[in-house]
C-alpha cells in the first residue's frame, strides 16, 4: 500500500508539469496580452506607451522564455503577481477560496443529504406515486438552467416576499452586528445560492442512487439476506445502500476540484466574490499569472482528488488491493 | 384688514367640519376669541412651513450606496485605466483642474492659472491650506512628484502620452507651478485634471506593488476606509475637504456583476443608484412602487456607436458608396429598436450639447431610392438580377465585425443588414471576442466594416481618431481616414486656447466628416439612471450626475442608514 501511494505521488509530478506546459502555451496562443486590456481603443494611450507597457512586463520575449521565468518561480511556490492590479496571485486566490469552499461544501452536503434518501426511497417504492413524482421533479430540475432559477428565486424570495436578501454574502451594516447576528446574516445570504447550485446535483445523484439501488436490490446477496430472516431495515442499510453507494466515492473524489473552482454563473447572479469569477475575469483580461496560478491549484486538486478516491475505494472495498501480486 | 379676515375665515371653514360652522359664526361675533383661534392656526401654518424649511437645509449624515458591475483594480490613480477604479479614485483624489456643469474648465487644486507665451506656458496657482487625508499639507512638490511618475518609463501608466508633450516643469514656489510646451496645445489644460498623488507617502515606492493601491490617501471629499475585494469599497466623508464637508457621510461602492441582480437589489432599496439599460428604464421600472422610491434621470450621451468602413477596401473607397449606405440605414429605426428610443442621432464625433458640436449639421434622410441612385453612379448595379449589385463582375458582399458581449451592437448590425439587403448589398455579421477582435482584425486592418463605439470626450480634440498620421498599427485611425483639410483643422483646433477659434474649427470638421461618411454615426445612447428619491441637491448636467455629489444630502429625518 505505502509503495503504491509513493508511486502514485511520484507519477503526479510529470503530469502536473505537463499540464502547466501545455496550458501555458495554449493560453499564449490566444491573441492579446494583459497590457492590451488597459490600453485597447483608449485614445488617451499612445502606441509608444503601449509598447513600453508590454516591455515592462516582458511580453516582448519569446513564449518559451516566459515559461521558464514562470517555472523558475513556481518551483519556489511563488505564483507571481497579477498584471492588472499588481497584487500577489496567492493573496488573490486566498481571499476568494473560503467563500467558494464554504458554499460548495454546504451544497455538497445538501446534495448528498437530499439526493441519497430520495434515490433510495424511490428505488424501494419503485413505481409508486412518490417515485413517479420525484422522477418528474428531478427531470424538471435537471433541465432548468440555474441562472434562470436563480433569478426567479431572487425575485420571489428576495423582492416579492422580502424573506431573504437579494445578493452578496453579508448585509450592508454587517460590521456592526453581534456575533450571532453575523452568523444569521451569513446564513440568510447563503440559503438561495446553496439551494440553487445544488439543484442540478440533487437531480443527478438521486437518479444515480435510485438506479444503482434498483440493481442492488435484485442481487442474490440481498435475496439471501432477506431469506435468512434479517429485518428489512438492516438489509437495506447494511447490505443494499452500502453497495449501491460504492461508486459515489468516485463521484465525491471528482467533486474535490469542483469545490474550489466555483461556478461563474451562480457567483455572478448571487454576487458572490468567488473563484469562478476570478478565473473567468482572468481569462478575459489575459492575466497569465493568475490563470496559471488557478490552473496549478485546480490541477493539483483534481489529481489529489482522484488519488484520494482510489485510496478510499481500497479502504472500503476489501477486494481491491493495490500493488500486491496475488 | 377686512380682506384678510375674510380669507382667514375661509381658511377656518376649510379646516373645520361642517357641524362646527355655527360655533364659528358665533365665535366671529366675539372677536377676541376669533383672534385667538386665527393666531393659533396661523402659527401652526407658519411653524409647519418653518419646520419644512429647516428639514430642507442640507445636513450631514446617511450613506449613499453606489452600484457597479465591476470592482476597482487599483486606487493608484495614474495606473487606473478601468471605469470602477477611476470612479472610486475620483472621490478620493483631486486634479489641478476639473470640468464644471457647463463643460468649462475650472480650478480644483489649482486656484487659478495664467496662459502665457502665446499658449506655450501655463502657470498654475495652487490652493493654499489644502491637506492630505493624513493631515500633511498639499504643495507643488506633490504635483511635481505625480508628473515625474507619469513620465517615468518604469511606471506602467497608460497616460504618459499627454505628459511627454511637456517641455519643462518648474516649481516656482510651494504654490506655483510653471509648465511649458513646445507649441500651444489646447487639451493640455484638461490633462491636468489627472489626480495628484502625495509625495510624502509614495516617494521611493514601486507604484505597482505599493499597499497604497489598497488604502490610498488623497485630498478629495471622501477618505478611504475599507475594501472587501470583489464586493465593496467603503469611503467616509472628509470633514476638512477644502470646498466643504460632503453632506453624505458614507459612500459605499458595491460591486454587483449581474445587471438583473443589480436591478432586483434596486427594487429592494439595497442600492441607491443604478445605471440602467433602456429596458429597465422604460419598462421594468414603470411601476407605481418604483416611482414612489426613485427618481429616474435621462442624461446626455457620453458615447456613440458607429459603423466604420475600411476606407482602403475596394467596396468603400468611393465616397458615394458610403453616402449611399448612410441614406439606406434608418438611424431612427435603430435607436427605437435597440435603445427603445432612449438615444440620440449624431452628426459628428463631438459631445452633443457641447460648444464643439454643430447642431446645424442636419442628419441625412432615410431614402433607399437615393441610396440606389448613388450606388449606380458609383458603378454598382444589379446586372444579373439576383438582388445583389455588382461592379466589374464582383458582387457587393462584405462582413460587419463587432464584439461579443454588446447585444445592442449585434442588434444594430442585424437591422443594418436588413436595410442593406434592400439596396442590393449583402452584409454578413461576425461577432468576435474583444481581444481577438482588436489584435487580429483591427490592428491588422483585416476588416471591411466594424461596428464599434467611441467615448465622447469632454475636450473635442480628435487628433488620435481622425488625423491621417494616426493610421499605423495599434493607432486609432484604423478606418484610414485621410482628408488634408480635416488634418489642418484638427491641428488648428488643438493649437489655440481661443474657444471661438476652436469652435469654428470643430464645427467645420464635423461638417466635412459627416459629408465624407468614413463611418455611419448610428446612435448615442442616453445615460439612464435611477437614484433613490431621499436625496436632494441632484442637478443632472452634460457631465453627468455625480459631479456635485458633495452637495447632495438627505433632508433631516429621511436618512435610511445610521452612522
mmCIF file with all atom_site columns, C-alpha atoms in Angstrom, chain A residues 164-321:
data_model
loop_
_atom_site.group_PDB
_atom_site.id
_atom_site.type_symbol
_atom_site.label_atom_id
_atom_site.label_alt_id
_atom_site.label_comp_id
_atom_site.label_asym_id
_atom_site.label_entity_id
_atom_site.label_seq_id
_atom_site.pdbx_PDB_ins_code
_atom_site.Cartn_x
_atom_site.Cartn_y
_atom_site.Cartn_z
_atom_site.occupancy
_atom_site.B_iso_or_equiv
_atom_site.pdbx_formal_charge
_atom_site.auth_seq_id
_atom_site.auth_comp_id
_atom_site.auth_asym_id
_atom_site.auth_atom_id
_atom_site.pdbx_PDB_model_num
ATOM 1   C CA . UNK A 1 164 ? -34.256 36.592  2.026   1.00 0.00 ? 164 UNK A CA 1
ATOM 2   C CA . UNK A 1 165 ? -31.543 39.018  0.953   1.00 0.00 ? 165 UNK A CA 1
ATOM 3   C CA . UNK A 1 166 ? -31.140 39.543  -2.782  1.00 0.00 ? 166 UNK A CA 1
ATOM 4   C CA . UNK A 1 167 ? -27.426 39.061  -3.280  1.00 0.00 ? 167 UNK A CA 1
ATOM 5   C CA . UNK A 1 168 ? -23.989 39.166  -1.721  1.00 0.00 ? 168 UNK A CA 1
ATOM 6   C CA . UNK A 1 169 ? -22.887 37.268  1.363   1.00 0.00 ? 169 UNK A CA 1
ATOM 7   C CA . UNK A 1 170 ? -23.262 39.937  4.036   1.00 0.00 ? 170 UNK A CA 1
ATOM 8   C CA . UNK A 1 171 ? -25.585 42.867  4.677   1.00 0.00 ? 171 UNK A CA 1
ATOM 9   C CA . UNK A 1 172 ? -24.502 46.448  4.356   1.00 0.00 ? 172 UNK A CA 1
ATOM 10  C CA . UNK A 1 173 ? -24.069 47.040  8.065   1.00 0.00 ? 173 UNK A CA 1
ATOM 11  C CA . UNK A 1 174 ? -22.628 43.608  8.745   1.00 0.00 ? 174 UNK A CA 1
ATOM 12  C CA . UNK A 1 175 ? -19.686 45.019  10.694  1.00 0.00 ? 175 UNK A CA 1
ATOM 13  C CA . UNK A 1 176 ? -21.981 46.456  13.367  1.00 0.00 ? 176 UNK A CA 1
ATOM 14  C CA . UNK A 1 177 ? -23.833 43.197  14.069  1.00 0.00 ? 177 UNK A CA 1
ATOM 15  C CA . UNK A 1 178 ? -23.278 40.951  17.083  1.00 0.00 ? 178 UNK A CA 1
ATOM 16  C CA . UNK A 1 179 ? -21.591 37.588  16.538  1.00 0.00 ? 179 UNK A CA 1
ATOM 17  C CA . UNK A 1 180 ? -24.930 35.798  16.482  1.00 0.00 ? 180 UNK A CA 1
ATOM 18  C CA . UNK A 1 181 ? -26.352 38.454  14.163  1.00 0.00 ? 181 UNK A CA 1
ATOM 19  C CA . UNK A 1 182 ? -23.424 37.939  11.831  1.00 0.00 ? 182 UNK A CA 1
ATOM 20  C CA . UNK A 1 183 ? -23.988 34.180  11.699  1.00 0.00 ? 183 UNK A CA 1
ATOM 21  C CA . UNK A 1 184 ? -27.690 34.607  10.996  1.00 0.00 ? 184 UNK A CA 1
ATOM 22  C CA . UNK A 1 185 ? -26.899 37.225  8.353   1.00 0.00 ? 185 UNK A CA 1
ATOM 23  C CA . UNK A 1 186 ? -24.463 34.973  6.502   1.00 0.00 ? 186 UNK A CA 1
ATOM 24  C CA . UNK A 1 187 ? -26.827 32.004  6.729   1.00 0.00 ? 187 UNK A CA 1
ATOM 25  C CA . UNK A 1 188 ? -29.670 34.029  5.295   1.00 0.00 ? 188 UNK A CA 1
ATOM 26  C CA . UNK A 1 189 ? -27.453 35.136  2.439   1.00 0.00 ? 189 UNK A CA 1
ATOM 27  C CA . UNK A 1 190 ? -26.281 31.609  1.730   1.00 0.00 ? 190 UNK A CA 1
ATOM 28  C CA . UNK A 1 191 ? -29.674 29.898  1.530   1.00 0.00 ? 191 UNK A CA 1
ATOM 29  C CA . UNK A 1 192 ? -30.521 30.818  -2.060  1.00 0.00 ? 192 UNK A CA 1
ATOM 30  C CA . UNK A 1 193 ? -27.079 30.289  -3.624  1.00 0.00 ? 193 UNK A CA 1
ATOM 31  C CA . UNK A 1 194 ? -26.569 26.951  -1.886  1.00 0.00 ? 194 UNK A CA 1
ATOM 32  C CA . UNK A 1 195 ? -30.016 25.649  -2.784  1.00 0.00 ? 195 UNK A CA 1
ATOM 33  C CA . UNK A 1 196 ? -29.878 26.852  -6.377  1.00 0.00 ? 196 UNK A CA 1
ATOM 34  C CA . UNK A 1 197 ? -26.376 25.494  -7.018  1.00 0.00 ? 197 UNK A CA 1
ATOM 35  C CA . UNK A 1 198 ? -27.427 22.156  -5.536  1.00 0.00 ? 198 UNK A CA 1
ATOM 36  C CA . UNK A 1 199 ? -30.445 21.618  -7.748  1.00 0.00 ? 199 UNK A CA 1
ATOM 37  C CA . UNK A 1 200 ? -28.571 20.018  -10.643 1.00 0.00 ? 200 UNK A CA 1
ATOM 38  C CA . UNK A 1 201 ? -26.516 17.849  -8.300  1.00 0.00 ? 201 UNK A CA 1
ATOM 39  C CA . UNK A 1 202 ? -29.522 16.642  -6.343  1.00 0.00 ? 202 UNK A CA 1
ATOM 40  C CA . UNK A 1 203 ? -31.211 15.686  -9.585  1.00 0.00 ? 203 UNK A CA 1
ATOM 41  C CA . UNK A 1 204 ? -28.183 13.813  -10.908 1.00 0.00 ? 204 UNK A CA 1
ATOM 42  C CA . UNK A 1 205 ? -27.137 11.997  -7.748  1.00 0.00 ? 205 UNK A CA 1
ATOM 43  C CA . UNK A 1 206 ? -30.659 10.987  -6.790  1.00 0.00 ? 206 UNK A CA 1
ATOM 44  C CA . UNK A 1 207 ? -31.208 9.383   -10.206 1.00 0.00 ? 207 UNK A CA 1
ATOM 45  C CA . UNK A 1 208 ? -27.890 7.666   -9.920  1.00 0.00 ? 208 UNK A CA 1
ATOM 46  C CA . UNK A 1 209 ? -28.589 6.343   -6.441  1.00 0.00 ? 209 UNK A CA 1
ATOM 47  C CA . UNK A 1 210 ? -32.048 5.176   -7.452  1.00 0.00 ? 210 UNK A CA 1
ATOM 48  C CA . UNK A 1 211 ? -30.799 3.165   -10.433 1.00 0.00 ? 211 UNK A CA 1
ATOM 49  C CA . UNK A 1 212 ? -27.898 1.627   -8.525  1.00 0.00 ? 212 UNK A CA 1
ATOM 50  C CA . UNK A 1 213 ? -30.235 0.777   -5.700  1.00 0.00 ? 213 UNK A CA 1
ATOM 51  C CA . UNK A 1 214 ? -32.702 -0.957  -8.002  1.00 0.00 ? 214 UNK A CA 1
ATOM 52  C CA . UNK A 1 215 ? -29.833 -3.046  -9.422  1.00 0.00 ? 215 UNK A CA 1
ATOM 53  C CA . UNK A 1 216 ? -28.520 -3.955  -5.998  1.00 0.00 ? 216 UNK A CA 1
ATOM 54  C CA . UNK A 1 217 ? -31.937 -4.891  -4.668  1.00 0.00 ? 217 UNK A CA 1
ATOM 55  C CA . UNK A 1 218 ? -32.132 -7.551  -7.353  1.00 0.00 ? 218 UNK A CA 1
ATOM 56  C CA . UNK A 1 219 ? -28.779 -9.081  -6.425  1.00 0.00 ? 219 UNK A CA 1
ATOM 57  C CA . UNK A 1 220 ? -28.574 -12.561 -4.986  1.00 0.00 ? 220 UNK A CA 1
ATOM 58  C CA . UNK A 1 221 ? -26.963 -11.471 -1.735  1.00 0.00 ? 221 UNK A CA 1
ATOM 59  C CA . UNK A 1 222 ? -29.941 -9.266  -0.944  1.00 0.00 ? 222 UNK A CA 1
ATOM 60  C CA . UNK A 1 223 ? -32.240 -12.215 -1.532  1.00 0.00 ? 223 UNK A CA 1
ATOM 61  C CA . UNK A 1 224 ? -30.002 -14.280 0.753   1.00 0.00 ? 224 UNK A CA 1
ATOM 62  C CA . UNK A 1 225 ? -30.106 -11.607 3.439   1.00 0.00 ? 225 UNK A CA 1
ATOM 63  C CA . UNK A 1 226 ? -33.879 -11.421 3.253   1.00 0.00 ? 226 UNK A CA 1
ATOM 64  C CA . UNK A 1 227 ? -34.132 -15.223 3.180   1.00 0.00 ? 227 UNK A CA 1
ATOM 65  C CA . UNK A 1 228 ? -32.059 -15.656 6.307   1.00 0.00 ? 228 UNK A CA 1
ATOM 66  C CA . UNK A 1 229 ? -34.607 -13.527 8.094   1.00 0.00 ? 229 UNK A CA 1
ATOM 67  C CA . UNK A 1 230 ? -32.796 -10.204 8.595   1.00 0.00 ? 230 UNK A CA 1
ATOM 68  C CA . UNK A 1 231 ? -35.130 -7.293  9.340   1.00 0.00 ? 231 UNK A CA 1
ATOM 69  C CA . UNK A 1 232 ? -35.824 -5.150  6.265   1.00 0.00 ? 232 UNK A CA 1
ATOM 70  C CA . UNK A 1 233 ? -34.129 -2.047  7.739   1.00 0.00 ? 233 UNK A CA 1
ATOM 71  C CA . UNK A 1 234 ? -30.938 -3.949  8.260   1.00 0.00 ? 234 UNK A CA 1
ATOM 72  C CA . UNK A 1 235 ? -30.982 -5.428  4.779   1.00 0.00 ? 235 UNK A CA 1
ATOM 73  C CA . UNK A 1 236 ? -31.335 -2.001  3.274   1.00 0.00 ? 236 UNK A CA 1
ATOM 74  C CA . UNK A 1 237 ? -28.889 -0.085  5.440   1.00 0.00 ? 237 UNK A CA 1
ATOM 75  C CA . UNK A 1 238 ? -26.222 -2.723  5.846   1.00 0.00 ? 238 UNK A CA 1
ATOM 76  C CA . UNK A 1 239 ? -26.274 -4.606  2.567   1.00 0.00 ? 239 UNK A CA 1
ATOM 77  C CA . UNK A 1 240 ? -28.051 -2.625  -0.106  1.00 0.00 ? 240 UNK A CA 1
ATOM 78  C CA . UNK A 1 241 ? -27.188 1.061   0.466   1.00 0.00 ? 241 UNK A CA 1
ATOM 79  C CA . UNK A 1 242 ? -23.535 0.389   1.191   1.00 0.00 ? 242 UNK A CA 1
ATOM 80  C CA . UNK A 1 243 ? -23.039 -1.487  -2.011  1.00 0.00 ? 243 UNK A CA 1
ATOM 81  C CA . UNK A 1 244 ? -25.136 0.896   -4.037  1.00 0.00 ? 244 UNK A CA 1
ATOM 82  C CA . UNK A 1 245 ? -23.068 3.855   -2.860  1.00 0.00 ? 245 UNK A CA 1
ATOM 83  C CA . UNK A 1 246 ? -19.622 2.478   -3.660  1.00 0.00 ? 246 UNK A CA 1
ATOM 84  C CA . UNK A 1 247 ? -19.380 4.371   -6.983  1.00 0.00 ? 247 UNK A CA 1
ATOM 85  C CA . UNK A 1 248 ? -20.458 7.547   -5.209  1.00 0.00 ? 248 UNK A CA 1
ATOM 86  C CA . UNK A 1 249 ? -16.977 7.637   -3.696  1.00 0.00 ? 249 UNK A CA 1
ATOM 87  C CA . UNK A 1 250 ? -15.589 8.111   -7.186  1.00 0.00 ? 250 UNK A CA 1
ATOM 88  C CA . UNK A 1 251 ? -18.040 10.911  -7.807  1.00 0.00 ? 251 UNK A CA 1
ATOM 89  C CA . UNK A 1 252 ? -17.118 12.531  -4.499  1.00 0.00 ? 252 UNK A CA 1
ATOM 90  C CA . UNK A 1 253 ? -13.452 12.349  -5.490  1.00 0.00 ? 253 UNK A CA 1
ATOM 91  C CA . UNK A 1 254 ? -14.212 14.090  -8.742  1.00 0.00 ? 254 UNK A CA 1
ATOM 92  C CA . UNK A 1 255 ? -16.086 16.777  -6.809  1.00 0.00 ? 255 UNK A CA 1
ATOM 93  C CA . UNK A 1 256 ? -12.980 17.908  -4.944  1.00 0.00 ? 256 UNK A CA 1
ATOM 94  C CA . UNK A 1 257 ? -11.637 20.182  -7.714  1.00 0.00 ? 257 UNK A CA 1
ATOM 95  C CA . UNK A 1 258 ? -15.205 21.414  -8.172  1.00 0.00 ? 258 UNK A CA 1
ATOM 96  C CA . UNK A 1 259 ? -15.155 22.500  -4.541  1.00 0.00 ? 259 UNK A CA 1
ATOM 97  C CA . UNK A 1 260 ? -12.607 25.174  -5.246  1.00 0.00 ? 260 UNK A CA 1
ATOM 98  C CA . UNK A 1 261 ? -13.210 26.059  -8.864  1.00 0.00 ? 261 UNK A CA 1
ATOM 99  C CA . UNK A 1 262 ? -16.603 27.622  -8.227  1.00 0.00 ? 262 UNK A CA 1
ATOM 100 C CA . UNK A 1 263 ? -19.330 28.420  -10.702 1.00 0.00 ? 263 UNK A CA 1
ATOM 101 C CA . UNK A 1 264 ? -19.212 31.626  -12.681 1.00 0.00 ? 264 UNK A CA 1
ATOM 102 C CA . UNK A 1 265 ? -22.907 31.777  -13.370 1.00 0.00 ? 265 UNK A CA 1
ATOM 103 C CA . UNK A 1 266 ? -24.230 31.442  -9.865  1.00 0.00 ? 266 UNK A CA 1
ATOM 104 C CA . UNK A 1 267 ? -21.435 33.590  -8.471  1.00 0.00 ? 267 UNK A CA 1
ATOM 105 C CA . UNK A 1 268 ? -22.370 36.329  -10.889 1.00 0.00 ? 268 UNK A CA 1
ATOM 106 C CA . UNK A 1 269 ? -26.090 36.165  -10.230 1.00 0.00 ? 269 UNK A CA 1
ATOM 107 C CA . UNK A 1 270 ? -25.819 35.931  -6.462  1.00 0.00 ? 270 UNK A CA 1
ATOM 108 C CA . UNK A 1 271 ? -22.950 38.384  -6.406  1.00 0.00 ? 271 UNK A CA 1
ATOM 109 C CA . UNK A 1 272 ? -20.539 36.143  -4.576  1.00 0.00 ? 272 UNK A CA 1
ATOM 110 C CA . UNK A 1 273 ? -16.875 37.056  -4.931  1.00 0.00 ? 273 UNK A CA 1
ATOM 111 C CA . UNK A 1 274 ? -15.600 33.529  -5.523  1.00 0.00 ? 274 UNK A CA 1
ATOM 112 C CA . UNK A 1 275 ? -13.090 31.571  -7.555  1.00 0.00 ? 275 UNK A CA 1
ATOM 113 C CA . UNK A 1 276 ? -15.265 31.163  -10.647 1.00 0.00 ? 276 UNK A CA 1
ATOM 114 C CA . UNK A 1 277 ? -15.470 34.877  -11.323 1.00 0.00 ? 277 UNK A CA 1
ATOM 115 C CA . UNK A 1 278 ? -11.798 35.299  -10.547 1.00 0.00 ? 278 UNK A CA 1
ATOM 116 C CA . UNK A 1 279 ? -10.881 32.708  -13.160 1.00 0.00 ? 279 UNK A CA 1
ATOM 117 C CA . UNK A 1 280 ? -13.173 33.978  -15.900 1.00 0.00 ? 280 UNK A CA 1
ATOM 118 C CA . UNK A 1 281 ? -12.142 37.586  -15.377 1.00 0.00 ? 281 UNK A CA 1
ATOM 119 C CA . UNK A 1 282 ? -8.523  36.450  -15.508 1.00 0.00 ? 282 UNK A CA 1
ATOM 120 C CA . UNK A 1 283 ? -9.128  34.738  -18.833 1.00 0.00 ? 283 UNK A CA 1
ATOM 121 C CA . UNK A 1 284 ? -10.853 37.735  -20.377 1.00 0.00 ? 284 UNK A CA 1
ATOM 122 C CA . UNK A 1 285 ? -8.125  40.088  -19.215 1.00 0.00 ? 285 UNK A CA 1
ATOM 123 C CA . UNK A 1 286 ? -5.372  37.615  -20.195 1.00 0.00 ? 286 UNK A CA 1
ATOM 124 C CA . UNK A 1 287 ? -3.936  37.822  -16.707 1.00 0.00 ? 287 UNK A CA 1
ATOM 125 C CA . UNK A 1 288 ? -1.463  34.986  -17.315 1.00 0.00 ? 288 UNK A CA 1
ATOM 126 C CA . UNK A 1 289 ? -0.055  34.700  -13.821 1.00 0.00 ? 289 UNK A CA 1
ATOM 127 C CA . UNK A 1 290 ? -3.494  34.492  -12.283 1.00 0.00 ? 290 UNK A CA 1
ATOM 128 C CA . UNK A 1 291 ? -4.778  31.974  -14.835 1.00 0.00 ? 291 UNK A CA 1
ATOM 129 C CA . UNK A 1 292 ? -1.731  29.776  -14.349 1.00 0.00 ? 292 UNK A CA 1
ATOM 130 C CA . UNK A 1 293 ? -1.910  30.075  -10.572 1.00 0.00 ? 293 UNK A CA 1
ATOM 131 C CA . UNK A 1 294 ? -5.531  28.936  -10.547 1.00 0.00 ? 294 UNK A CA 1
ATOM 132 C CA . UNK A 1 295 ? -4.811  26.190  -13.063 1.00 0.00 ? 295 UNK A CA 1
ATOM 133 C CA . UNK A 1 296 ? -1.965  24.775  -10.997 1.00 0.00 ? 296 UNK A CA 1
ATOM 134 C CA . UNK A 1 297 ? -4.127  24.662  -7.899  1.00 0.00 ? 297 UNK A CA 1
ATOM 135 C CA . UNK A 1 298 ? -7.127  23.151  -9.659  1.00 0.00 ? 298 UNK A CA 1
ATOM 136 C CA . UNK A 1 299 ? -4.941  20.600  -11.467 1.00 0.00 ? 299 UNK A CA 1
ATOM 137 C CA . UNK A 1 300 ? -3.249  19.633  -8.257  1.00 0.00 ? 300 UNK A CA 1
ATOM 138 C CA . UNK A 1 301 ? -6.564  19.192  -6.501  1.00 0.00 ? 301 UNK A CA 1
ATOM 139 C CA . UNK A 1 302 ? -8.001  17.152  -9.353  1.00 0.00 ? 302 UNK A CA 1
ATOM 140 C CA . UNK A 1 303 ? -5.061  14.774  -9.208  1.00 0.00 ? 303 UNK A CA 1
ATOM 141 C CA . UNK A 1 304 ? -5.234  14.690  -5.436  1.00 0.00 ? 304 UNK A CA 1
ATOM 142 C CA . UNK A 1 305 ? -8.985  14.073  -5.581  1.00 0.00 ? 305 UNK A CA 1
ATOM 143 C CA . UNK A 1 306 ? -8.652  11.094  -7.903  1.00 0.00 ? 306 UNK A CA 1
ATOM 144 C CA . UNK A 1 307 ? -5.866  9.764   -5.782  1.00 0.00 ? 307 UNK A CA 1
ATOM 145 C CA . UNK A 1 308 ? -7.854  10.129  -2.577  1.00 0.00 ? 308 UNK A CA 1
ATOM 146 C CA . UNK A 1 309 ? -10.835 8.418   -4.186  1.00 0.00 ? 309 UNK A CA 1
ATOM 147 C CA . UNK A 1 310 ? -8.679  5.446   -5.146  1.00 0.00 ? 310 UNK A CA 1
ATOM 148 C CA . UNK A 1 311 ? -7.326  5.110   -1.630  1.00 0.00 ? 311 UNK A CA 1
ATOM 149 C CA . UNK A 1 312 ? -10.748 5.386   -0.023  1.00 0.00 ? 312 UNK A CA 1
ATOM 150 C CA . UNK A 1 313 ? -12.009 2.837   -2.506  1.00 0.00 ? 313 UNK A CA 1
ATOM 151 C CA . UNK A 1 314 ? -9.376  0.409   -1.368  1.00 0.00 ? 314 UNK A CA 1
ATOM 152 C CA . UNK A 1 315 ? -10.227 1.020   2.240   1.00 0.00 ? 315 UNK A CA 1
ATOM 153 C CA . UNK A 1 316 ? -13.935 0.483   1.664   1.00 0.00 ? 316 UNK A CA 1
ATOM 154 C CA . UNK A 1 317 ? -13.761 -2.449  -0.695  1.00 0.00 ? 317 UNK A CA 1
ATOM 155 C CA . UNK A 1 318 ? -11.605 -5.247  0.660   1.00 0.00 ? 318 UNK A CA 1
ATOM 156 C CA . UNK A 1 319 ? -11.472 -6.895  -2.776  1.00 0.00 ? 319 UNK A CA 1
ATOM 157 C CA . UNK A 1 320 ? -9.286  -4.099  -4.177  1.00 0.00 ? 320 UNK A CA 1
ATOM 158 C CA . UNK A 1 321 ? -5.609  -4.471  -3.366  1.00 0.00 ? 321 UNK A CA 1
#
